[in-house]
Amino acid sequence: MMITMTKEAKNQLQSLTLAEHLLPRIDAHVAGGCGLAVNFLFIFDQPRKLDTLYYSHGMAIQVDYVTQQYLYNTSVTVDYNEEDGFCAITEFTFDGNSCS
Amino acid sequence: MKPYHSLIFEISQSDRSAVDLPESDVDTIELNDKFPSHLLRETEAELPEVPELQLIRHYTALSNKNYGVDSGFYPLGSCTMKYNPKLNEDVARLEGFSRIHPYQPEETIQGALELLYQLQEDLAVISGMDAVTLQPSAGAQGEWTGLMIAKNYHRQNGENRSKVLVPDSAHGTNPASAAVAGFETVTIPSNANGRVDVEALKEHVDHDTAALMLTNPSTLGLFEKDIIEIADIVHQAGGLLYYDGANANAILGKTTPGKMGFDIVHLNLHKTFTTPHGGGGPGAGPVGVVKELTPYLPVPRITKEGDQYRFDTEEPLSIGRVKGYYGNFGILVRAYTYIRTMGPEGLRQVSESAVLHANYLKKRLEPYFVAPYPQICKHEFVLSGINQKKLGVRTLDIAKRLLDFGYHPPTIYFPLNVEEALMIEPTETETKETLDAFADTMIQIAKEIEENPMMVLEAPHTTVIGRLDETKASRKPILRYTKHE
């Protein structure tokens, strides 16, 4: 997995003072029911066991085991804008279905 | 790989067959003389050629790969995967039910019509409604039917209400059905106790509100204790209260949506009344309504005049027919059989046992998984895998690991307002031994996550196919079989 960062994201990250126990993370967010939909978030979070650290512009970004499974061999771009905040832009999202 | 794990086309060998046809005793005709040449094949159809025994083994092996309630425990939350008694199947196959035609004259199918009529009556009593239609062929179609009834009711009153309110814990079909019925959906948040936030509801209800759709108990397995106040709020604004019957197994025989103030109810016969879950096959989502809404029900309705049963199509305000013929008749026979074999006391015992089983299992698992709503639940409960997530293992992995022990996983990542959700509904038809065995397995998995997380992260280990590459399946789906020479 290759992580790149836009200039806006880099500047915003460098301007933040994070609490000591928090690090940036790219995280698979799963919504389910009868099917699964997976999209990817850029959040600030505590380390999890079995995390892998990736570096972009000298900044460490955590990725857990499940998220890596979804994003291996892909590139992820971290972006920032005033309206949405940080976003992890991936090559795909993964939608499921639902039923009654 | 054993041959019966291959596709039928891959085990095919030319000149083998399951059937030997006798020599034709009629004259052969030239297809070219009868059909335009562009309609004729240029190459032989590649039909599989296999002996009968291999054919039987192939499809038997395929059928054994299915997992159902008859195979093992299936605690899929909100789906009510209870045992479907085989007596239902026997009754549905009786010739008087299985060999009749929808266009037969009414006088020749009085028994079938009586069954439909009685089922309408029984479901009306069970739901506390005044009249029921059996036409909708699934829960979601029942939702749509109910919302169309609401829309026509408001229009008849000179109102064009455009909003349907839906709690954030609702089934995804609720907002979907509302959208298909032409409404705008507004989400009502839950409060800290997991129930509808009444103050937020008051803020959103207005004279543009057509209906509030509610499941009670909710998908969190929690009974909406404020239901009477909720009903009053909606009714005072002129809106209707819609009951999603997905969780009716929790209240069966104990109370009714009618007593709670609901105006429209759909019931899922495949959940509460032991008809098979269709998997795309036939289903039924009957809809019940209060007296005021009865004229809007779909037609034909089954009515009784004297001792004769008939199809009644004479209702000018009806929303019309919503399903071909009269619903999925065979499914309705199964549900009626279940209701009659259980009787009122049996149906009450269903909900009592379903609630007891859920609370027993919840108590056993609470020390190992976070229970975001620790109070007594109804027929199902929701756990959260947030502590396991800190150890690098997600709820998805727990679900995969359960496959190794022969269980169908619970519903995962739903409701959406619980992080890393595991939604467990054991149903009333399981034994204490089954519940204990499942609890033991969940506890073992919780311990594995602490001591040997890779065992869980790489699961399943014992299934025919291990962990699927869902990413590849999403990015490069193979949707067409290609024969490899």
Coordinates of C-alpha atoms in Angstrom, one line a residue:
Chain A
M1 CA 0.0 0.0 0.0
M2 CA 1.3 3.4 -0.9
I3 CA 0.1 6.5 0.9
T4 CA 0.5 9.9 -0.6
M5 CA -0.6 13.2 0.9
T6 CA -1.9 16.3 -0.8
K7 CA -0.2 19.6 0.1
E8 CA -3.4 20.7 1.9
A9 CA -3.4 17.6 4.1
K10 CA 0.3 17.9 4.9
N11 CA 0.0 21.5 5.9
Q12 CA -3.1 20.8 8.0
L13 CA -1.4 17.8 9.7
Q14 CA 1.7 19.8 10.5
S15 CA -0.4 22.6 12.0
L16 CA -2.1 20.2 14.5
T17 CA -0.8 19.3 18.0
L18 CA -1.9 15.8 18.7
A19 CA -2.3 14.3 22.1
E20 CA 0.6 12.1 23.0
H21 CA -1.3 8.8 22.5
L22 CA -2.9 9.6 19.2
L23 CA -1.6 9.0 15.7
P24 CA -3.1 9.4 12.3
R25 CA -4.8 6.3 11.0
I26 CA -6.3 5.1 7.7
D27 CA -9.2 2.9 8.8
A28 CA -11.7 0.6 7.1
H29 CA -15.2 1.6 8.2
V30 CA -17.6 -1.2 7.7
A31 CA -21.4 -0.8 7.5
G32 CA -23.3 -4.0 7.5
G33 CA -26.6 -5.8 7.9
C34 CA -27.3 -8.4 5.2
G35 CA -24.4 -7.2 3.2
L36 CA -21.3 -5.1 3.8
A37 CA -20.2 -1.7 2.6
V38 CA -16.6 -0.7 3.3
N39 CA -15.2 2.8 2.9
F40 CA -12.0 4.3 4.3
L41 CA -11.6 7.1 6.9
F42 CA -8.6 9.2 8.0
I43 CA -8.9 9.5 11.7
F44 CA -6.7 10.1 14.8
D45 CA -6.6 7.1 17.0
Q46 CA -4.7 5.0 19.6
P47 CA -2.4 2.2 18.4
R48 CA -3.9 -1.2 17.9
K49 CA -2.1 -4.5 18.2
L50 CA -0.7 -5.7 14.8
D51 CA -0.8 -2.2 13.3
T52 CA 1.6 -1.5 10.5
L53 CA 3.1 2.0 10.3
Y54 CA 3.4 3.7 6.9
Y55 CA 5.3 7.0 6.5
S56 CA 4.4 9.9 4.3
H57 CA 6.3 13.2 4.5
G58 CA 7.9 11.9 7.6
M59 CA 4.6 11.4 9.4
A60 CA 3.6 7.9 10.7
I61 CA 0.2 6.6 9.7
Q62 CA -1.3 3.6 11.4
V63 CA -3.1 0.9 9.4
D64 CA -4.6 -2.2 11.0
Y65 CA -4.7 -5.7 9.7
V66 CA -8.2 -5.7 8.3
T67 CA -7.7 -2.3 6.6
Q68 CA -4.5 -3.6 5.0
Q69 CA -6.3 -6.6 3.6
Y70 CA -8.6 -4.3 1.7
L71 CA -6.0 -1.8 0.6
Y72 CA -3.0 -4.0 -0.3
N73 CA -1.4 -3.1 -3.6
T74 CA -3.3 0.1 -3.9
S75 CA -2.5 3.7 -3.4
V76 CA -4.3 5.9 -0.9
T77 CA -4.3 9.7 -1.1
V78 CA -4.9 11.7 2.1
D79 CA -6.6 15.0 1.3
Y80 CA -8.0 17.8 3.4
N81 CA -10.6 20.5 2.8
E82 CA -12.4 22.9 5.1
E83 CA -15.8 21.3 4.4
D84 CA -15.1 17.6 4.8
G85 CA -11.9 17.6 6.9
F86 CA -9.5 14.8 6.2
C87 CA -10.4 12.2 3.7
A88 CA -8.7 9.0 2.6
I89 CA -9.2 8.7 -1.1
T90 CA -8.9 5.1 -2.3
E91 CA -9.1 3.5 -5.7
F92 CA -12.4 1.9 -4.7
T93 CA -15.1 1.5 -2.1
F94 CA -16.9 -1.7 -1.5
D95 CA -20.7 -1.7 -1.4
G96 CA -22.9 -4.5 -0.2
N97 CA -26.7 -4.8 0.0
S98 CA -29.5 -5.0 2.5
C99 CA -32.7 -6.9 2.8
S100 CA -35.8 -7.3 4.9
Chain B
M1 CA -9.7 -31.4 -5.8
K2 CA -12.5 -34.0 -5.9
P3 CA -14.4 -33.9 -9.2
Y4 CA -17.6 -33.0 -7.5
H5 CA -16.0 -29.8 -6.2
S6 CA -15.6 -28.7 -9.8
L7 CA -18.2 -27.1 -12.1
I8 CA -20.5 -29.5 -13.9
F9 CA -18.9 -28.3 -17.1
E10 CA -15.4 -29.2 -15.9
I11 CA -16.2 -32.8 -15.1
S12 CA -18.0 -33.2 -18.5
Q13 CA -16.5 -35.8 -20.9
S14 CA -17.8 -36.3 -24.4
D15 CA -20.0 -39.3 -25.1
R16 CA -21.0 -39.8 -21.5
S17 CA -24.6 -39.3 -20.5
A18 CA -27.0 -39.9 -17.7
V19 CA -29.8 -40.9 -20.1
D20 CA -29.9 -43.0 -23.2
L21 CA -32.7 -42.0 -25.5
P22 CA -34.2 -44.6 -27.8
E23 CA -33.9 -44.2 -31.5
S24 CA -36.4 -41.7 -32.8
D25 CA -39.4 -43.3 -34.5
V26 CA -40.5 -40.1 -36.3
D27 CA -39.0 -38.6 -39.5
T28 CA -36.1 -36.4 -39.1
I29 CA -36.5 -32.9 -40.4
E30 CA -33.9 -30.5 -41.6
L31 CA -33.8 -27.5 -39.4
N32 CA -32.6 -25.4 -42.3
D33 CA -36.0 -26.0 -44.0
K34 CA -37.9 -24.8 -41.0
F35 CA -35.9 -21.9 -39.5
P36 CA -34.1 -18.9 -40.9
S37 CA -30.3 -19.7 -41.0
H38 CA -29.4 -16.8 -38.8
L39 CA -31.4 -18.4 -36.0
L40 CA -29.5 -21.7 -36.1
R41 CA -26.4 -22.5 -34.1
E42 CA -23.2 -22.8 -35.9
T43 CA -21.6 -24.9 -33.2
E44 CA -22.9 -27.6 -30.9
A45 CA -24.3 -26.4 -27.6
E46 CA -21.7 -27.3 -24.9
L47 CA -24.0 -29.1 -22.6
P48 CA -22.3 -31.1 -19.8
E49 CA -22.0 -34.8 -20.4
V50 CA -21.8 -36.8 -17.2
P51 CA -23.1 -40.2 -16.0
E52 CA -26.0 -40.2 -13.7
L53 CA -24.1 -41.2 -10.5
Q54 CA -21.6 -38.4 -11.1
L55 CA -24.4 -36.0 -11.7
I56 CA -26.1 -37.0 -8.4
R57 CA -22.9 -36.7 -6.5
H58 CA -22.1 -33.3 -8.0
Y59 CA -25.5 -31.8 -7.0
T60 CA -25.6 -33.5 -3.6
A61 CA -22.2 -32.1 -2.8
L62 CA -23.4 -28.7 -3.9
S63 CA -26.5 -28.9 -1.8
N64 CA -24.3 -29.9 1.2
K65 CA -22.4 -26.6 0.9
N66 CA -25.6 -24.8 1.8
Y67 CA -26.0 -23.6 5.3
G68 CA -29.4 -23.3 6.9
V69 CA -31.2 -23.6 10.1
D70 CA -31.4 -27.4 9.5
S71 CA -27.6 -27.5 9.4
G72 CA -26.8 -25.6 12.6
F73 CA -27.2 -22.6 14.8
Y74 CA -28.0 -19.4 12.8
P75 CA -28.1 -16.4 15.2
L76 CA -28.4 -13.8 12.5
G77 CA -29.8 -10.8 14.3
S78 CA -33.1 -9.3 13.1
C79 CA -33.6 -12.2 10.7
T80 CA -35.3 -14.6 13.2
M81 CA -33.7 -17.8 11.8
K82 CA -35.9 -20.2 13.7
Y83 CA -36.7 -23.8 12.9
N84 CA -39.3 -24.2 10.2
P85 CA -41.4 -27.2 11.2
K86 CA -41.7 -29.9 8.5
L87 CA -45.4 -30.2 9.1
N88 CA -45.8 -26.9 7.3
E89 CA -44.2 -28.5 4.3
D90 CA -46.5 -31.5 4.4
V91 CA -49.6 -29.4 4.6
A92 CA -48.5 -27.0 1.8
R93 CA -48.0 -30.1 -0.4
L94 CA -51.6 -31.4 0.1
E95 CA -53.2 -31.7 -3.4
G96 CA -56.1 -29.4 -2.4
F97 CA -53.5 -26.6 -1.9
S98 CA -50.7 -27.5 -4.3
R99 CA -52.7 -28.5 -7.4
I100 CA -55.2 -25.7 -7.7
H101 CA -55.1 -22.8 -10.2
P102 CA -55.5 -19.1 -9.5
Y103 CA -58.1 -18.9 -12.2
Q104 CA -60.3 -21.7 -10.9
P105 CA -63.9 -20.6 -10.1
E106 CA -64.4 -19.5 -6.5
E107 CA -66.8 -22.2 -5.8
T108 CA -64.2 -24.9 -6.5
I109 CA -61.5 -23.5 -4.2
Q110 CA -63.6 -22.7 -1.1
G111 CA -61.1 -24.5 1.2
A112 CA -58.2 -22.5 0.0
L113 CA -60.2 -19.2 0.3
E114 CA -61.3 -20.2 3.8
L115 CA -57.6 -20.7 4.8
L116 CA -56.7 -17.3 3.4
Y117 CA -59.7 -15.7 5.1
Q118 CA -58.8 -17.3 8.4
L119 CA -55.2 -16.3 8.1
Q120 CA -56.2 -12.7 7.5
E121 CA -58.4 -12.9 10.7
D122 CA -55.6 -14.5 12.7
L123 CA -53.0 -12.0 11.7
A124 CA -55.4 -9.2 12.5
V125 CA -55.8 -10.5 16.0
I126 CA -52.1 -11.1 16.4
S127 CA -51.2 -7.6 15.2
G128 CA -54.2 -5.8 16.8
M129 CA -55.3 -4.4 13.4
D130 CA -58.8 -4.4 11.9
A131 CA -58.0 -5.9 8.5
V132 CA -55.1 -7.6 6.7
T133 CA -54.0 -8.1 3.1
L134 CA -51.9 -11.2 2.3
Q135 CA -50.7 -9.9 -1.1
P136 CA -47.3 -8.4 -0.4
S137 CA -44.6 -10.9 -1.2
A138 CA -41.8 -9.8 1.2
G139 CA -41.3 -7.5 4.1
A140 CA -40.0 -4.7 1.9
Q141 CA -43.0 -4.9 -0.4
G142 CA -45.1 -4.9 2.7
E143 CA -43.4 -1.6 3.8
W144 CA -44.0 -0.1 0.3
T145 CA -47.7 -1.3 0.4
G146 CA -48.2 0.3 3.8
L147 CA -46.6 3.5 2.8
M148 CA -48.7 3.7 -0.4
I149 CA -51.8 3.2 1.9
A150 CA -50.6 6.1 4.0
K151 CA -50.0 8.3 1.0
N152 CA -53.5 7.6 -0.4
Y153 CA -55.1 8.1 2.9
H154 CA -53.5 11.6 3.3
R155 CA -54.4 12.5 -0.3
Q156 CA -58.0 11.5 0.3
N157 CA -57.9 14.0 3.2
G158 CA -56.6 16.6 0.8
E159 CA -53.0 16.5 2.1
N160 CA -49.8 15.8 0.2
R161 CA -47.5 15.0 3.1
S162 CA -44.0 14.4 2.0
K163 CA -41.9 13.2 5.0
V164 CA -41.5 9.8 6.6
L165 CA -39.5 9.7 9.9
V166 CA -37.2 6.8 10.5
P167 CA -35.1 6.1 13.6
D168 CA -31.3 5.8 13.1
S169 CA -31.5 2.1 14.3
A170 CA -34.1 1.2 11.6
H171 CA -33.7 -1.5 9.1
G172 CA -32.2 -0.1 5.8
T173 CA -35.4 -1.1 4.0
N174 CA -37.4 1.5 5.9
P175 CA -35.8 4.6 4.3
A176 CA -35.5 2.7 1.0
S177 CA -39.2 1.8 0.9
A178 CA -40.1 5.4 1.8
A179 CA -38.0 6.7 -1.0
V180 CA -39.5 4.2 -3.5
A181 CA -43.0 5.3 -2.3
G182 CA -42.0 8.9 -3.1
F183 CA -41.3 10.3 0.4
E184 CA -38.4 12.2 1.8
T185 CA -36.9 10.4 4.8
V186 CA -35.8 12.1 8.0
T187 CA -33.6 10.3 10.5
I188 CA -34.5 10.5 14.2
P189 CA -31.5 9.9 16.5
S190 CA -31.5 7.5 19.4
N191 CA -31.0 8.7 22.9
A192 CA -28.2 7.5 25.3
N193 CA -30.4 4.5 26.2
G194 CA -30.7 3.3 22.6
R195 CA -34.3 4.3 22.3
V196 CA -36.0 6.9 20.1
D197 CA -35.1 10.4 21.3
V198 CA -38.6 11.8 22.0
E199 CA -37.4 15.4 22.1
A200 CA -35.7 15.0 18.7
L201 CA -38.9 13.4 17.4
K202 CA -41.0 16.4 18.6
E203 CA -38.6 18.7 16.7
H204 CA -39.0 16.8 13.4
V205 CA -42.8 16.0 13.5
D206 CA -44.9 18.5 11.7
H207 CA -47.9 18.7 9.4
D208 CA -45.8 17.4 6.5
T209 CA -45.2 14.1 8.3
A210 CA -46.9 11.3 6.6
A211 CA -45.7 8.5 9.0
L212 CA -43.1 7.4 11.5
M213 CA -41.8 3.9 10.8
L214 CA -40.7 2.0 13.9
T215 CA -39.6 -1.4 14.9
N216 CA -40.6 -2.3 18.4
P217 CA -38.5 -3.7 19.9
S218 CA -35.8 -1.9 18.0
T219 CA -32.9 -3.5 16.2
L220 CA -31.0 -3.1 19.4
G221 CA -33.4 -5.5 21.0
L222 CA -34.8 -2.7 23.2
F223 CA -38.5 -2.1 23.8
E224 CA -39.5 1.5 23.1
K225 CA -41.0 2.2 26.5
D226 CA -42.2 5.6 25.3
I227 CA -44.2 4.2 22.5
I228 CA -47.6 5.6 23.7
E229 CA -46.1 9.1 23.9
I230 CA -44.4 8.6 20.5
A231 CA -47.8 7.5 19.0
D232 CA -49.5 10.5 20.5
I233 CA -46.9 12.9 19.1
V234 CA -47.2 11.5 15.6
H235 CA -51.0 11.3 15.7
Q236 CA -51.4 14.9 17.0
A237 CA -49.6 16.1 13.9
G238 CA -51.9 14.1 11.7
G239 CA -49.3 11.5 10.9
L240 CA -49.6 7.7 10.9
L241 CA -47.5 5.2 12.9
Y242 CA -46.1 2.3 10.9
Y243 CA -44.9 -0.9 12.6
D244 CA -42.1 -2.8 10.9
G245 CA -42.8 -6.4 12.1
A246 CA -39.3 -7.6 11.7
N247 CA -39.0 -8.0 15.4
A248 CA -42.5 -9.3 16.1
N249 CA -41.1 -12.5 17.5
A250 CA -40.4 -10.6 20.7
I251 CA -44.0 -9.6 21.4
L252 CA -45.9 -12.4 19.9
G253 CA -49.0 -13.1 22.0
K254 CA -47.9 -10.7 24.7
T255 CA -49.0 -7.4 23.2
T256 CA -49.9 -6.1 19.8
P257 CA -48.8 -3.1 17.6
G258 CA -52.4 -2.1 17.7
K259 CA -52.3 -1.6 21.5
M260 CA -49.2 0.5 21.1
G261 CA -51.0 2.9 18.8
F262 CA -49.7 1.7 15.4
D263 CA -52.0 2.3 12.4
I264 CA -50.2 0.1 9.8
V265 CA -48.3 -3.1 10.4
H266 CA -46.4 -5.5 8.2
L267 CA -45.4 -9.0 9.4
N268 CA -42.7 -11.1 8.0
L269 CA -44.0 -14.6 7.7
H270 CA -40.5 -15.9 7.0
K271 CA -39.3 -14.5 10.4
T272 CA -42.1 -14.8 12.9
F273 CA -44.3 -17.5 11.4
T274 CA -41.7 -20.2 10.3
T275 CA -42.0 -20.0 6.6
P276 CA -38.7 -20.5 4.8
H277 CA -36.4 -17.5 4.3
G278 CA -36.6 -17.2 0.5
G279 CA -33.1 -16.2 -0.5
G280 CA -34.9 -14.6 -3.5
G281 CA -37.6 -17.2 -3.5
P282 CA -41.3 -16.8 -2.5
G283 CA -42.0 -14.8 0.6
A284 CA -44.9 -13.0 2.3
G285 CA -45.2 -9.7 4.1
P286 CA -48.9 -9.3 5.0
V287 CA -50.0 -5.8 5.9
G288 CA -52.6 -5.0 8.6
V289 CA -54.3 -1.6 9.1
V290 CA -56.7 0.1 11.4
K291 CA -60.3 0.5 10.4
E292 CA -59.8 4.0 9.1
L293 CA -57.3 2.7 6.5
T294 CA -59.2 -0.4 5.5
P295 CA -60.6 1.1 2.2
Y296 CA -57.1 1.6 0.9
L297 CA -55.9 -2.0 1.2
P298 CA -55.0 -3.8 -2.0
V299 CA -57.6 -5.7 -3.9
P300 CA -58.8 -8.4 -4.3
R301 CA -59.5 -9.0 -0.6
I302 CA -60.8 -12.3 0.6
T303 CA -64.3 -11.8 2.1
K304 CA -67.0 -14.0 3.5
E305 CA -70.7 -13.8 2.6
G306 CA -72.8 -16.2 4.5
D307 CA -70.8 -19.5 4.4
Q308 CA -69.1 -18.6 1.1
Y309 CA -65.7 -17.1 0.6
R310 CA -65.0 -14.8 -2.4
F311 CA -62.5 -12.4 -3.9
D312 CA -63.7 -8.8 -3.3
T313 CA -62.5 -6.3 -5.9
E314 CA -65.0 -3.6 -5.2
E315 CA -63.2 -0.9 -3.3
P316 CA -62.8 2.4 -5.1
L317 CA -60.2 3.8 -2.7
S318 CA -57.9 0.7 -2.9
I319 CA -54.3 1.3 -3.9
G320 CA -54.9 -1.6 -6.3
R321 CA -53.2 -5.0 -6.7
V322 CA -49.6 -5.2 -5.5
K323 CA -48.9 -8.8 -6.4
G324 CA -49.9 -11.2 -9.1
Y325 CA -52.9 -13.3 -8.1
Y326 CA -53.3 -13.3 -4.3
G327 CA -49.8 -13.5 -2.8
N328 CA -47.5 -16.5 -2.5
F329 CA -50.2 -19.0 -1.6
G330 CA -47.9 -21.9 -0.5
I331 CA -46.1 -19.6 1.9
L332 CA -49.4 -18.5 3.4
V333 CA -50.5 -22.2 3.9
R334 CA -47.3 -22.8 5.9
A335 CA -47.8 -19.8 8.1
Y336 CA -51.4 -20.7 8.8
T337 CA -50.3 -24.2 9.7
Y338 CA -47.8 -22.8 12.2
I339 CA -50.3 -20.5 13.8
R340 CA -52.9 -23.3 14.1
T341 CA -50.4 -25.9 15.5
M342 CA -49.0 -23.4 18.0
G343 CA -52.3 -21.9 19.2
P344 CA -52.5 -18.8 21.3
E345 CA -50.6 -20.3 24.3
G346 CA -47.9 -21.7 22.0
L347 CA -47.4 -18.3 20.3
R348 CA -47.1 -16.6 23.7
Q349 CA -44.5 -19.2 24.7
V350 CA -42.5 -18.3 21.5
S351 CA -41.9 -14.8 22.6
E352 CA -41.2 -15.7 26.2
S353 CA -38.6 -18.3 25.2
A354 CA -37.1 -16.0 22.5
V355 CA -36.6 -13.3 25.1
L356 CA -35.3 -15.7 27.7
H357 CA -32.8 -17.2 25.3
A358 CA -31.5 -13.8 24.2
N359 CA -31.0 -12.6 27.8
Y360 CA -29.3 -15.9 28.8
L361 CA -26.8 -15.6 25.9
K362 CA -26.2 -11.9 26.6
K363 CA -25.4 -12.6 30.2
R364 CA -22.9 -15.3 29.3
L365 CA -21.1 -13.1 26.7
E366 CA -21.1 -9.7 28.5
P367 CA -17.9 -10.4 30.4
Y368 CA -16.0 -10.9 27.2
F369 CA -17.5 -8.3 24.8
V370 CA -18.8 -4.8 25.4
A371 CA -22.6 -4.6 25.7
P372 CA -23.4 -1.0 24.8
Y373 CA -26.9 -1.3 26.2
P374 CA -26.6 -3.5 29.3
Q375 CA -30.3 -3.5 30.3
I376 CA -32.6 -6.5 29.8
C377 CA -33.2 -7.1 26.1
K378 CA -36.0 -8.5 24.2
H379 CA -35.5 -11.2 21.5
E380 CA -32.0 -10.1 20.4
F381 CA -29.1 -8.1 21.6
V382 CA -26.1 -6.1 20.3
L383 CA -22.5 -6.5 21.4
S384 CA -19.6 -4.4 20.3
G385 CA -16.1 -5.6 19.4
I386 CA -14.5 -2.3 20.2
N387 CA -12.1 -3.9 22.8
Q388 CA -11.2 -6.6 20.3
K389 CA -10.5 -3.8 17.7
K390 CA -7.8 -2.4 20.0
L391 CA -6.1 -5.8 19.8
G392 CA -6.1 -5.6 16.0
V393 CA -9.1 -7.9 15.5
R394 CA -12.3 -6.7 14.0
T395 CA -15.9 -8.0 14.2
L396 CA -15.5 -9.2 10.6
D397 CA -12.7 -11.5 11.8
I398 CA -14.8 -12.9 14.6
A399 CA -17.6 -13.7 12.1
K400 CA -15.1 -15.5 9.9
R401 CA -13.7 -17.5 12.9
L402 CA -17.2 -18.6 13.8
L403 CA -17.4 -20.4 10.5
D404 CA -14.6 -22.8 11.7
F405 CA -16.9 -24.0 14.5
G406 CA -19.9 -24.6 12.1
Y407 CA -21.9 -21.6 13.0
H408 CA -23.5 -19.0 10.9
P409 CA -22.2 -15.7 12.2
P410 CA -24.5 -13.1 13.8
T411 CA -25.4 -10.0 11.9
I412 CA -22.4 -7.7 11.9
Y413 CA -21.9 -4.0 11.6
F414 CA -25.6 -3.4 12.1
P415 CA -27.2 -1.4 13.7
L416 CA -25.0 1.3 12.3
N417 CA -25.1 3.3 15.5
V418 CA -23.0 0.7 17.4
E419 CA -19.3 0.5 16.5
E420 CA -18.1 -3.0 15.5
A421 CA -21.6 -4.4 16.1
L422 CA -22.5 -8.0 16.6
M423 CA -26.2 -8.5 16.6
I424 CA -27.3 -11.8 18.0
E425 CA -30.8 -13.4 17.8
P426 CA -30.8 -16.9 19.1
T427 CA -34.6 -17.5 18.6
E428 CA -36.8 -19.7 20.8
T429 CA -36.3 -23.0 18.9
E430 CA -32.7 -23.6 20.2
T431 CA -31.8 -25.7 23.2
K432 CA -29.9 -24.5 26.2
E433 CA -27.1 -26.8 25.2
T434 CA -26.9 -25.1 21.8
L435 CA -26.8 -21.7 23.4
D436 CA -24.1 -22.8 25.8
A437 CA -22.0 -24.3 23.0
F438 CA -22.2 -21.1 21.0
A439 CA -21.3 -19.0 24.1
D440 CA -18.3 -21.3 24.8
T441 CA -17.2 -20.7 21.2
M442 CA -17.5 -17.0 21.4
I443 CA -15.6 -17.0 24.7
Q444 CA -12.9 -19.1 23.1
I445 CA -12.6 -16.7 20.2
A446 CA -12.4 -13.7 22.7
K447 CA -9.4 -15.5 24.4
E448 CA -7.8 -16.4 21.0
I449 CA -7.9 -12.7 20.2
E450 CA -5.8 -12.0 23.3
E451 CA -3.5 -14.9 23.0
N452 CA -3.2 -15.9 19.3
P453 CA -4.9 -13.2 17.2
M454 CA -3.6 -14.6 13.9
M455 CA -5.8 -17.6 14.4
V456 CA -8.8 -15.3 14.2
L457 CA -7.3 -12.9 11.6
E458 CA -6.6 -15.7 9.1
A459 CA -9.9 -17.6 9.7
P460 CA -11.7 -19.5 8.4
H461 CA -9.4 -22.5 8.5
T462 CA -11.8 -25.4 8.1
T463 CA -14.1 -24.3 5.3
V464 CA -13.8 -25.6 1.7
I465 CA -12.5 -22.2 0.7
G466 CA -10.5 -20.1 3.2
R467 CA -10.8 -16.3 3.5
L468 CA -12.0 -14.8 0.3
D469 CA -10.2 -12.0 -1.4
E470 CA -13.1 -9.6 -1.2
T471 CA -11.1 -6.8 -2.6
K472 CA -10.2 -8.7 -5.7
A473 CA -13.8 -9.9 -6.0
S474 CA -14.9 -6.2 -5.9
R475 CA -12.2 -4.9 -8.2
K476 CA -12.0 -7.7 -10.7
P477 CA -15.2 -9.7 -10.6
I478 CA -15.4 -12.8 -12.8
L479 CA -19.0 -12.8 -13.9
R480 CA -18.8 -15.2 -16.8
Y481 CA -17.5 -18.8 -16.9
T482 CA -14.8 -19.3 -19.5
K483 CA -13.9 -22.8 -20.4
H484 CA -10.2 -23.6 -20.1
E485 CA -9.1 -26.0 -22.9

